[in-house]
Amino acid sequence: MRYLEQDNIYCGYSETLMKNIPENSIALSVWSPPYHVGKDYESGQSYEEWLSMLNQVISLHHSVLKPGGFLVINIEDILCFPDPDMPRIQANNISMRKCKLTEDDVKKAQEEHPNFNRKQLAALLGCSEQTIDRRLHGNNIRGGKYNTQTRVKVVGGLLEEMALKAGLYLYDRRMWVKDAAWANSNWTSNSYRAVDEFEYLYIFWKPGITKIDRNRLTKEEWTEWGSRAVWNMRSVQRNDDHEAKFPIELPRRAIKLFTEKGDTILDCFMGSGTTAIAAMMEGRHYIGIEKEKKYVQLSLNNIKKYQEEAAQISLSDLGLPTNS
């Protein structure tokens, strides 16, 4: 078997390539999986296939993690998945109505003109056919008029079950408070659902001796986030090169908190290379896995750019001329 080497990014599926990582070699695995919400790189994957992929990736961590090591999964705790058996959720959104016509008005017109179709009722009441339909049936806020409804699921419990089967135990969880998103979506405008503004970091532990060294963090870092359950970090403002990126501060904090210099960090869904760069910033090694060739190249480009910028800064600190 040819093992995956440190400080490299490999193209392929984690559930396959992780089998080529030496046992007990990874101090920390930190990643954010696909959320199964319709991104381009998720196309063609069913909900069942998504669950199977997550289960396989998590199960392989018991082998590759060092005893006492950690797996950190960043994910939104509430996600939505298609469920053809779920009743259609309707919303009678009075607050957003532009037409004062009520459901009672339409039903009264139907009683007075039982043979009228929707077009004739609309002409009679001076509104659109769509308004007639909405007053009688409400707004289908998830799935459209004909598509399969989507059901809300709490993901944390699913991850815990998968990890426990793999011999990993829930150790802690942190909350990442970010910028509010989806404020204008149908779900938030046509329901009482809150705007998404935070995600979770679920932290799983492989049995073994865990070294506790508070000197890894400064006193200020311990006070601000090391011992705090809530991490306030702005999300990435420009996702122009990748559809889903977390801020570099997120993996950097996990790396600094749970590992020592020289340790190896794994990211099973490398994306744009953020975790690799965070590892390098903190003097750690990394192994990255990414199934999309274009994102492997993106990661390599971003890593190269970071290395060049770091070299320039080092030369400047030494008082030597730079190329800038």
CSV table of N, CA and C in Angstrom, one decimal, residues 32-156:
chain,number,residue,atom,x,y,z
A,32,SER,N,-15.6,20.4,6.8
A,32,SER,CA,-17.1,20.7,6.7
A,32,SER,C,-17.5,19.9,5.5
A,33,PRO,N,-18.5,18.9,5.7
A,33,PRO,CA,-18.9,18.1,4.5
A,33,PRO,C,-19.9,18.8,3.6
A,34,PRO,N,-20.1,18.3,2.5
A,34,PRO,CA,-21.2,18.8,1.6
A,34,PRO,C,-22.5,18.8,2.5
A,35,TYR,N,-23.3,19.9,2.4
A,35,TYR,CA,-24.6,19.9,3.2
A,35,TYR,C,-25.8,19.3,2.5
A,36,HIS,N,-25.6,18.9,1.2
A,36,HIS,CA,-26.7,18.3,0.5
A,36,HIS,C,-27.8,19.3,0.3
A,37,VAL,N,-27.5,20.5,-0.2
A,37,VAL,CA,-28.5,21.5,-0.4
A,37,VAL,C,-28.5,22.0,-1.8
A,38,GLY,N,-27.9,21.2,-2.7
A,38,GLY,CA,-28.1,21.6,-4.1
A,38,GLY,C,-26.9,22.2,-4.8
A,39,LYS,N,-25.7,22.3,-4.1
A,39,LYS,CA,-24.6,22.8,-4.8
A,39,LYS,C,-24.2,22.0,-6.0
A,40,ASP,N,-23.4,22.6,-6.9
A,40,ASP,CA,-23.0,21.9,-8.1
A,40,ASP,C,-22.3,20.6,-7.8
A,41,TYR,N,-21.4,20.7,-6.8
A,41,TYR,CA,-20.5,19.5,-6.5
A,41,TYR,C,-21.3,18.4,-5.8
A,42,GLU,N,-22.6,18.7,-5.5
A,42,GLU,CA,-23.4,17.7,-4.8
A,42,GLU,C,-24.4,17.0,-5.8
A,43,SER,N,-24.4,17.4,-7.0
A,43,SER,CA,-25.4,17.0,-8.0
A,43,SER,C,-25.3,15.5,-8.2
A,44,GLY,N,-26.5,14.9,-8.3
A,44,GLY,CA,-26.6,13.4,-8.5
A,44,GLY,C,-26.5,12.6,-7.3
A,45,GLN,N,-26.3,13.2,-6.1
A,45,GLN,CA,-26.2,12.5,-4.9
A,45,GLN,C,-27.5,12.5,-4.1
A,46,SER,N,-28.1,11.3,-3.8
A,46,SER,CA,-29.3,11.2,-3.1
A,46,SER,C,-29.1,11.4,-1.6
A,47,TYR,N,-30.1,11.6,-0.8
A,47,TYR,CA,-30.0,11.8,0.6
A,47,TYR,C,-29.4,10.6,1.2
A,48,GLU,N,-29.8,9.4,0.8
A,48,GLU,CA,-29.3,8.1,1.3
A,48,GLU,C,-27.8,8.0,1.0
A,49,GLU,N,-27.4,8.4,-0.2
A,49,GLU,CA,-26.0,8.3,-0.6
A,49,GLU,C,-25.2,9.3,0.2
A,50,TRP,N,-25.8,10.4,0.5
A,50,TRP,CA,-25.1,11.4,1.4
A,50,TRP,C,-24.8,10.9,2.8
A,51,LEU,N,-25.9,10.2,3.3
A,51,LEU,CA,-25.7,9.6,4.7
A,51,LEU,C,-24.7,8.5,4.6
A,52,SER,N,-24.7,7.7,3.6
A,52,SER,CA,-23.7,6.6,3.5
A,52,SER,C,-22.3,7.2,3.4
A,53,MET,N,-22.1,8.2,2.6
A,53,MET,CA,-20.8,8.8,2.5
A,53,MET,C,-20.3,9.3,3.8
A,54,LEU,N,-21.1,10.1,4.5
A,54,LEU,CA,-20.7,10.6,5.8
A,54,LEU,C,-20.4,9.5,6.8
A,55,ASN,N,-21.2,8.4,6.8
A,55,ASN,CA,-21.0,7.3,7.7
A,55,ASN,C,-19.6,6.6,7.4
A,56,GLN,N,-19.3,6.4,6.1
A,56,GLN,CA,-18.0,5.8,5.8
A,56,GLN,C,-16.9,6.6,6.2
A,57,VAL,N,-16.9,7.9,5.9
A,57,VAL,CA,-15.8,8.9,6.2
A,57,VAL,C,-15.6,8.9,7.7
A,58,ILE,N,-16.7,9.0,8.5
A,58,ILE,CA,-16.5,9.1,9.9
A,58,ILE,C,-16.0,7.8,10.5
A,59,SER,N,-16.4,6.7,10.0
A,59,SER,CA,-16.0,5.3,10.5
A,59,SER,C,-14.5,5.1,10.3
A,60,LEU,N,-13.9,5.7,9.2
A,60,LEU,CA,-12.5,5.5,8.9
A,60,LEU,C,-11.6,6.3,9.9
A,61,HIS,N,-12.2,7.2,10.6
A,61,HIS,CA,-11.4,8.0,11.5
A,61,HIS,C,-10.8,7.3,12.7
A,62,HIS,N,-11.5,6.2,13.1
A,62,HIS,CA,-11.0,5.5,14.3
A,62,HIS,C,-9.6,4.9,14.0
A,63,SER,N,-9.4,4.6,12.7
A,63,SER,CA,-8.1,4.0,12.4
A,63,SER,C,-7.0,5.1,12.3
A,64,VAL,N,-7.3,6.2,11.6
A,64,VAL,CA,-6.3,7.2,11.3
A,64,VAL,C,-6.0,8.1,12.4
A,65,LEU,N,-6.9,8.4,13.3
A,65,LEU,CA,-6.7,9.3,14.4
A,65,LEU,C,-5.7,8.7,15.4
A,66,LYS,N,-4.9,9.6,16.0
A,66,LYS,CA,-4.0,9.1,17.1
A,66,LYS,C,-4.9,8.9,18.3
A,67,PRO,N,-4.6,8.0,19.2
A,67,PRO,CA,-5.3,7.8,20.5
A,67,PRO,C,-5.3,9.2,21.2
A,68,GLY,N,-6.5,9.6,21.6
A,68,GLY,CA,-6.6,10.9,22.3
A,68,GLY,C,-6.8,12.0,21.3
A,69,GLY,N,-6.8,11.7,20.0
A,69,GLY,CA,-7.0,12.7,18.9
A,69,GLY,C,-8.5,13.1,18.7
A,70,PHE,N,-8.7,14.1,17.9
A,70,PHE,CA,-10.0,14.7,17.7
A,70,PHE,C,-10.5,14.7,16.2
A,71,LEU,N,-11.8,14.6,16.1
A,71,LEU,CA,-12.4,14.9,14.8
A,71,LEU,C,-13.4,16.0,15.0
A,72,VAL,N,-13.3,17.1,14.2
A,72,VAL,CA,-14.1,18.3,14.3
A,72,VAL,C,-14.9,18.4,13.0
A,73,ILE,N,-16.2,18.4,13.1
A,73,ILE,CA,-17.1,18.5,11.9
A,73,ILE,C,-17.9,19.8,12.1
A,74,ASN,N,-17.7,20.7,11.1
A,74,ASN,CA,-18.4,21.9,11.0
A,74,ASN,C,-19.6,21.7,10.1
A,75,ILE,N,-20.8,22.0,10.6
A,75,ILE,CA,-22.0,21.8,9.8
A,75,ILE,C,-23.2,22.5,10.4
A,76,GLU,N,-24.1,22.9,9.6
A,76,GLU,CA,-25.4,23.5,10.1
A,76,GLU,C,-26.2,22.3,10.8
A,77,ASP,N,-26.7,22.6,11.9
A,77,ASP,CA,-27.4,21.5,12.7
A,77,ASP,C,-28.8,21.2,12.1
A,78,ILE,N,-29.4,22.1,11.5
A,78,ILE,CA,-30.7,21.9,10.9
A,78,ILE,C,-30.6,22.0,9.3
A,79,LEU,N,-30.9,20.9,8.7
A,79,LEU,CA,-30.8,20.8,7.2
A,79,LEU,C,-32.1,20.3,6.7
A,80,CYS,N,-32.4,20.5,5.4
A,80,CYS,CA,-33.6,20.1,4.8
A,80,CYS,C,-33.4,19.0,3.7
A,81,PHE,N,-34.2,18.0,3.7
A,81,PHE,CA,-34.0,16.9,2.7
A,81,PHE,C,-35.3,16.5,2.1
A,82,PRO,N,-35.4,16.1,0.8
A,82,PRO,CA,-36.6,15.7,0.2
A,82,PRO,C,-37.3,14.6,0.9
A,83,ASP,N,-38.6,14.7,1.1
A,83,ASP,CA,-39.4,13.6,1.7
A,83,ASP,C,-40.8,13.6,1.0
A,84,PRO,N,-40.9,12.7,0.1
A,84,PRO,CA,-42.2,12.6,-0.7
A,84,PRO,C,-43.4,12.3,0.2
A,85,ASP,N,-43.2,11.7,1.4
A,85,ASP,CA,-44.3,11.4,2.2
A,85,ASP,C,-44.8,12.5,3.1
A,86,MET,N,-44.1,13.6,3.1
A,86,MET,CA,-44.4,14.7,4.0
A,86,MET,C,-45.5,15.5,3.4
A,87,PRO,N,-46.6,15.9,4.3
A,87,PRO,CA,-47.6,16.8,3.8
A,87,PRO,C,-47.1,18.1,3.3
A,88,ARG,N,-47.7,18.7,2.4
A,88,ARG,CA,-47.2,20.0,1.9
A,88,ARG,C,-47.5,21.1,2.9
A,89,ILE,N,-46.4,21.8,3.2
A,89,ILE,CA,-46.6,22.9,4.2
A,89,ILE,C,-47.0,24.2,3.4
A,90,GLN,N,-48.1,24.7,3.9
A,90,GLN,CA,-48.6,25.9,3.2
A,90,GLN,C,-48.5,27.1,4.2
A,91,ALA,N,-48.5,28.3,3.6
A,91,ALA,CA,-48.4,29.5,4.4
A,91,ALA,C,-49.4,30.5,3.9
A,92,ASN,N,-50.3,30.9,4.7
A,92,ASN,CA,-51.2,31.9,4.4
A,92,ASN,C,-50.7,33.3,4.9
A,93,ASN,N,-49.8,33.9,4.1
A,93,ASN,CA,-49.0,35.0,4.5
A,93,ASN,C,-49.8,36.3,4.3
A,94,ILE,N,-50.5,36.7,5.3
A,94,ILE,CA,-51.3,37.9,5.3
A,94,ILE,C,-50.5,39.1,5.2
A,95,SER,N,-49.4,39.1,5.9
A,95,SER,CA,-48.5,40.3,6.0
A,95,SER,C,-47.9,40.7,4.7
A,96,MET,N,-47.8,39.8,3.7
A,96,MET,CA,-47.1,40.1,2.4
A,96,MET,C,-48.1,40.3,1.3
A,97,ARG,N,-49.4,40.3,1.6
A,97,ARG,CA,-50.4,40.4,0.5
A,97,ARG,C,-50.4,41.8,-0.1
A,98,LYS,N,-50.4,41.8,-1.4
A,98,LYS,CA,-50.6,43.1,-2.1
A,98,LYS,C,-52.1,43.3,-2.5
A,99,CYS,N,-52.8,42.2,-2.5
A,99,CYS,CA,-54.3,42.3,-2.8
A,99,CYS,C,-55.1,42.0,-1.6
A,100,LYS,N,-56.1,42.8,-1.3
A,100,LYS,CA,-56.9,42.7,-0.1
A,100,LYS,C,-57.9,41.6,-0.1
A,101,LEU,N,-58.0,40.9,-1.3
A,101,LEU,CA,-58.9,39.8,-1.4
A,101,LEU,C,-58.6,38.7,-0.4
A,102,THR,N,-59.7,38.2,0.3
A,102,THR,CA,-59.5,37.2,1.3
A,102,THR,C,-60.0,35.8,0.8
A,103,GLU,N,-59.7,34.8,1.6
A,103,GLU,CA,-60.1,33.5,1.3
A,103,GLU,C,-61.6,33.4,1.3
A,104,ASP,N,-62.3,34.1,2.3
A,104,ASP,CA,-63.7,34.1,2.4
A,104,ASP,C,-64.4,34.8,1.1
A,105,ASP,N,-63.7,35.8,0.6
A,105,ASP,CA,-64.2,36.5,-0.6
A,105,ASP,C,-64.3,35.5,-1.8
A,106,VAL,N,-63.2,34.7,-1.9
A,106,VAL,CA,-63.1,33.7,-3.0
A,106,VAL,C,-64.2,32.6,-2.8
A,107,LYS,N,-64.3,32.1,-1.6
A,107,LYS,CA,-65.3,31.1,-1.4
A,107,LYS,C,-66.7,31.5,-1.5
A,108,LYS,N,-67.0,32.8,-1.2
A,108,LYS,CA,-68.3,33.4,-1.4
A,108,LYS,C,-68.6,33.4,-2.9
A,109,ALA,N,-67.6,33.9,-3.7
A,109,ALA,CA,-67.8,33.9,-5.1
A,109,ALA,C,-68.0,32.6,-5.7
A,110,GLN,N,-67.3,31.6,-5.2
A,110,GLN,CA,-67.5,30.2,-5.7
A,110,GLN,C,-69.0,29.7,-5.4
A,111,GLU,N,-69.5,30.0,-4.2
A,111,GLU,CA,-70.9,29.6,-3.9
A,111,GLU,C,-71.9,30.3,-4.8
A,112,GLU,N,-71.6,31.5,-5.1
A,112,GLU,CA,-72.6,32.3,-5.9
A,112,GLU,C,-72.4,31.9,-7.4
A,113,HIS,N,-71.3,31.4,-7.8
A,113,HIS,CA,-71.0,31.0,-9.2
A,113,HIS,C,-70.3,29.6,-9.2
A,114,PRO,N,-71.1,28.6,-8.8
A,114,PRO,CA,-70.5,27.3,-8.7
A,114,PRO,C,-69.9,26.7,-10.0
A,115,ASN,N,-70.2,27.2,-11.1
A,115,ASN,CA,-69.7,26.7,-12.4
A,115,ASN,C,-68.5,27.5,-12.9
A,116,PHE,N,-68.1,28.5,-12.2
A,116,PHE,CA,-67.0,29.3,-12.6
A,116,PHE,C,-65.7,28.6,-12.4
A,117,ASN,N,-64.8,28.7,-13.4
A,117,ASN,CA,-63.5,28.2,-13.2
A,117,ASN,C,-62.6,29.2,-12.6
A,118,ARG,N,-61.3,28.9,-12.4
A,118,ARG,CA,-60.4,29.9,-11.7
A,118,ARG,C,-60.2,31.2,-12.5
A,119,LYS,N,-60.2,31.1,-13.8
A,119,LYS,CA,-60.0,32.2,-14.7
A,119,LYS,C,-61.2,33.1,-14.6
A,120,GLN,N,-62.4,32.6,-14.6
A,120,GLN,CA,-63.6,33.3,-14.5
A,120,GLN,C,-63.8,34.0,-13.1
A,121,LEU,N,-63.4,33.3,-12.0
A,121,LEU,CA,-63.4,33.9,-10.7
A,121,LEU,C,-62.4,35.0,-10.6
A,122,ALA,N,-61.3,34.9,-11.2
A,122,ALA,CA,-60.3,36.0,-11.2
A,122,ALA,C,-60.9,37.2,-11.9
A,123,ALA,N,-61.5,37.0,-13.0
A,123,ALA,CA,-62.1,38.2,-13.8
A,123,ALA,C,-63.2,38.8,-12.9
A,124,LEU,N,-64.0,38.0,-12.3
A,124,LEU,CA,-65.1,38.5,-11.5
A,124,LEU,C,-64.6,39.4,-10.3
A,125,LEU,N,-63.5,38.9,-9.7
A,125,LEU,CA,-63.0,39.6,-8.4
A,125,LEU,C,-61.9,40.6,-8.7
A,126,GLY,N,-61.5,40.7,-10.0
A,126,GLY,CA,-60.5,41.7,-10.4
A,126,GLY,C,-59.1,41.4,-9.8
A,127,CYS,N,-58.7,40.1,-9.9
A,127,CYS,CA,-57.4,39.7,-9.5
A,127,CYS,C,-56.8,38.7,-10.4
A,128,SER,N,-55.6,38.2,-10.1
A,128,SER,CA,-55.0,37.2,-11.0
A,128,SER,C,-55.5,35.8,-10.6
A,129,GLU,N,-55.3,34.9,-11.5
A,129,GLU,CA,-55.6,33.5,-11.3
A,129,GLU,C,-54.7,32.9,-10.1
A,130,GLN,N,-53.5,33.4,-10.1
A,130,GLN,CA,-52.6,33.0,-9.1
A,130,GLN,C,-53.1,33.4,-7.7
A,131,THR,N,-53.7,34.6,-7.6
A,131,THR,CA,-54.2,35.1,-6.3
A,131,THR,C,-55.4,34.2,-5.9
A,132,ILE,N,-56.2,33.8,-6.8
A,132,ILE,CA,-57.3,32.8,-6.5
A,132,ILE,C,-56.7,31.5,-5.9
A,133,ASP,N,-55.7,31.0,-6.6
A,133,ASP,CA,-55.1,29.8,-6.1
A,133,ASP,C,-54.5,29.9,-4.8
A,134,ARG,N,-53.8,31.0,-4.5
A,134,ARG,CA,-53.1,31.2,-3.2
A,134,ARG,C,-54.1,31.4,-2.1
A,135,ARG,N,-55.2,32.0,-2.4
A,135,ARG,CA,-56.2,32.2,-1.3
A,135,ARG,C,-56.9,30.9,-0.9
A,136,LEU,N,-57.0,30.0,-1.9
A,136,LEU,CA,-57.6,28.7,-1.6
A,136,LEU,C,-56.7,27.7,-1.1
A,137,HIS,N,-55.4,27.8,-1.5
A,137,HIS,CA,-54.5,26.7,-1.1
A,137,HIS,C,-53.2,27.2,-0.4
A,138,GLY,N,-53.1,28.5,-0.2
A,138,GLY,CA,-51.9,29.0,0.5
A,138,GLY,C,-50.7,29.0,-0.4
A,139,ASN,N,-49.5,29.4,0.2
A,139,ASN,CA,-48.2,29.3,-0.5
A,139,ASN,C,-47.5,28.1,-0.1
A,140,ASN,N,-47.1,27.3,-1.1
A,140,ASN,CA,-46.2,26.1,-0.7
A,140,ASN,C,-44.8,26.6,-0.6
A,141,ILE,N,-44.3,26.7,0.7
A,141,ILE,CA,-43.1,27.4,0.9
A,141,ILE,C,-41.9,26.5,0.8
A,142,ARG,N,-42.1,25.2,0.6
A,142,ARG,CA,-40.9,24.3,0.4
A,142,ARG,C,-41.2,23.3,-0.7
A,143,GLY,N,-40.5,23.4,-1.8
A,143,GLY,CA,-40.6,22.4,-2.8
A,143,GLY,C,-41.4,22.8,-4.0
A,144,GLY,N,-42.0,24.0,-4.0
A,144,GLY,CA,-42.8,24.4,-5.2
A,144,GLY,C,-44.1,23.7,-5.2
A,145,LYS,N,-44.9,24.1,-6.2
A,145,LYS,CA,-46.2,23.6,-6.3
A,145,LYS,C,-46.3,22.1,-6.6
A,146,TYR,N,-45.4,21.6,-7.4
A,146,TYR,CA,-45.4,20.2,-7.9
A,146,TYR,C,-44.2,19.3,-7.4
A,147,ASN,N,-43.2,20.0,-6.9
A,147,ASN,CA,-42.0,19.2,-6.4
A,147,ASN,C,-42.2,18.6,-5.1
A,148,THR,N,-41.3,17.7,-4.8
A,148,THR,CA,-41.3,17.0,-3.5
A,148,THR,C,-41.1,17.9,-2.3
A,149,GLN,N,-41.8,17.8,-1.3
A,149,GLN,CA,-41.6,18.6,-0.1
A,149,GLN,C,-40.2,18.3,0.5
A,150,THR,N,-39.7,19.2,1.3
A,150,THR,CA,-38.5,19.0,2.0
A,150,THR,C,-38.8,19.0,3.5
A,151,ARG,N,-38.1,18.1,4.2
A,151,ARG,CA,-38.4,18.0,5.7
A,151,ARG,C,-37.1,18.4,6.5
A,152,VAL,N,-37.3,19.1,7.6
A,152,VAL,CA,-36.3,19.5,8.4
A,152,VAL,C,-35.7,18.3,9.2
A,153,LYS,N,-34.4,18.3,9.3
A,153,LYS,CA,-33.8,17.2,10.1
A,153,LYS,C,-32.7,17.9,11.0
A,154,VAL,N,-32.6,17.4,12.2
A,154,VAL,CA,-31.5,17.8,13.1
A,154,VAL,C,-30.3,16.8,12.8
A,155,VAL,N,-29.2,17.4,12.4
A,155,VAL,CA,-28.1,16.6,11.9
A,155,VAL,C,-27.2,16.1,13.1
A,156,GLY,N,-27.1,16.8,14.2
A,156,GLY,CA,-26.1,16.5,15.2
A,156,GLY,C,-26.3,15.1,15.7
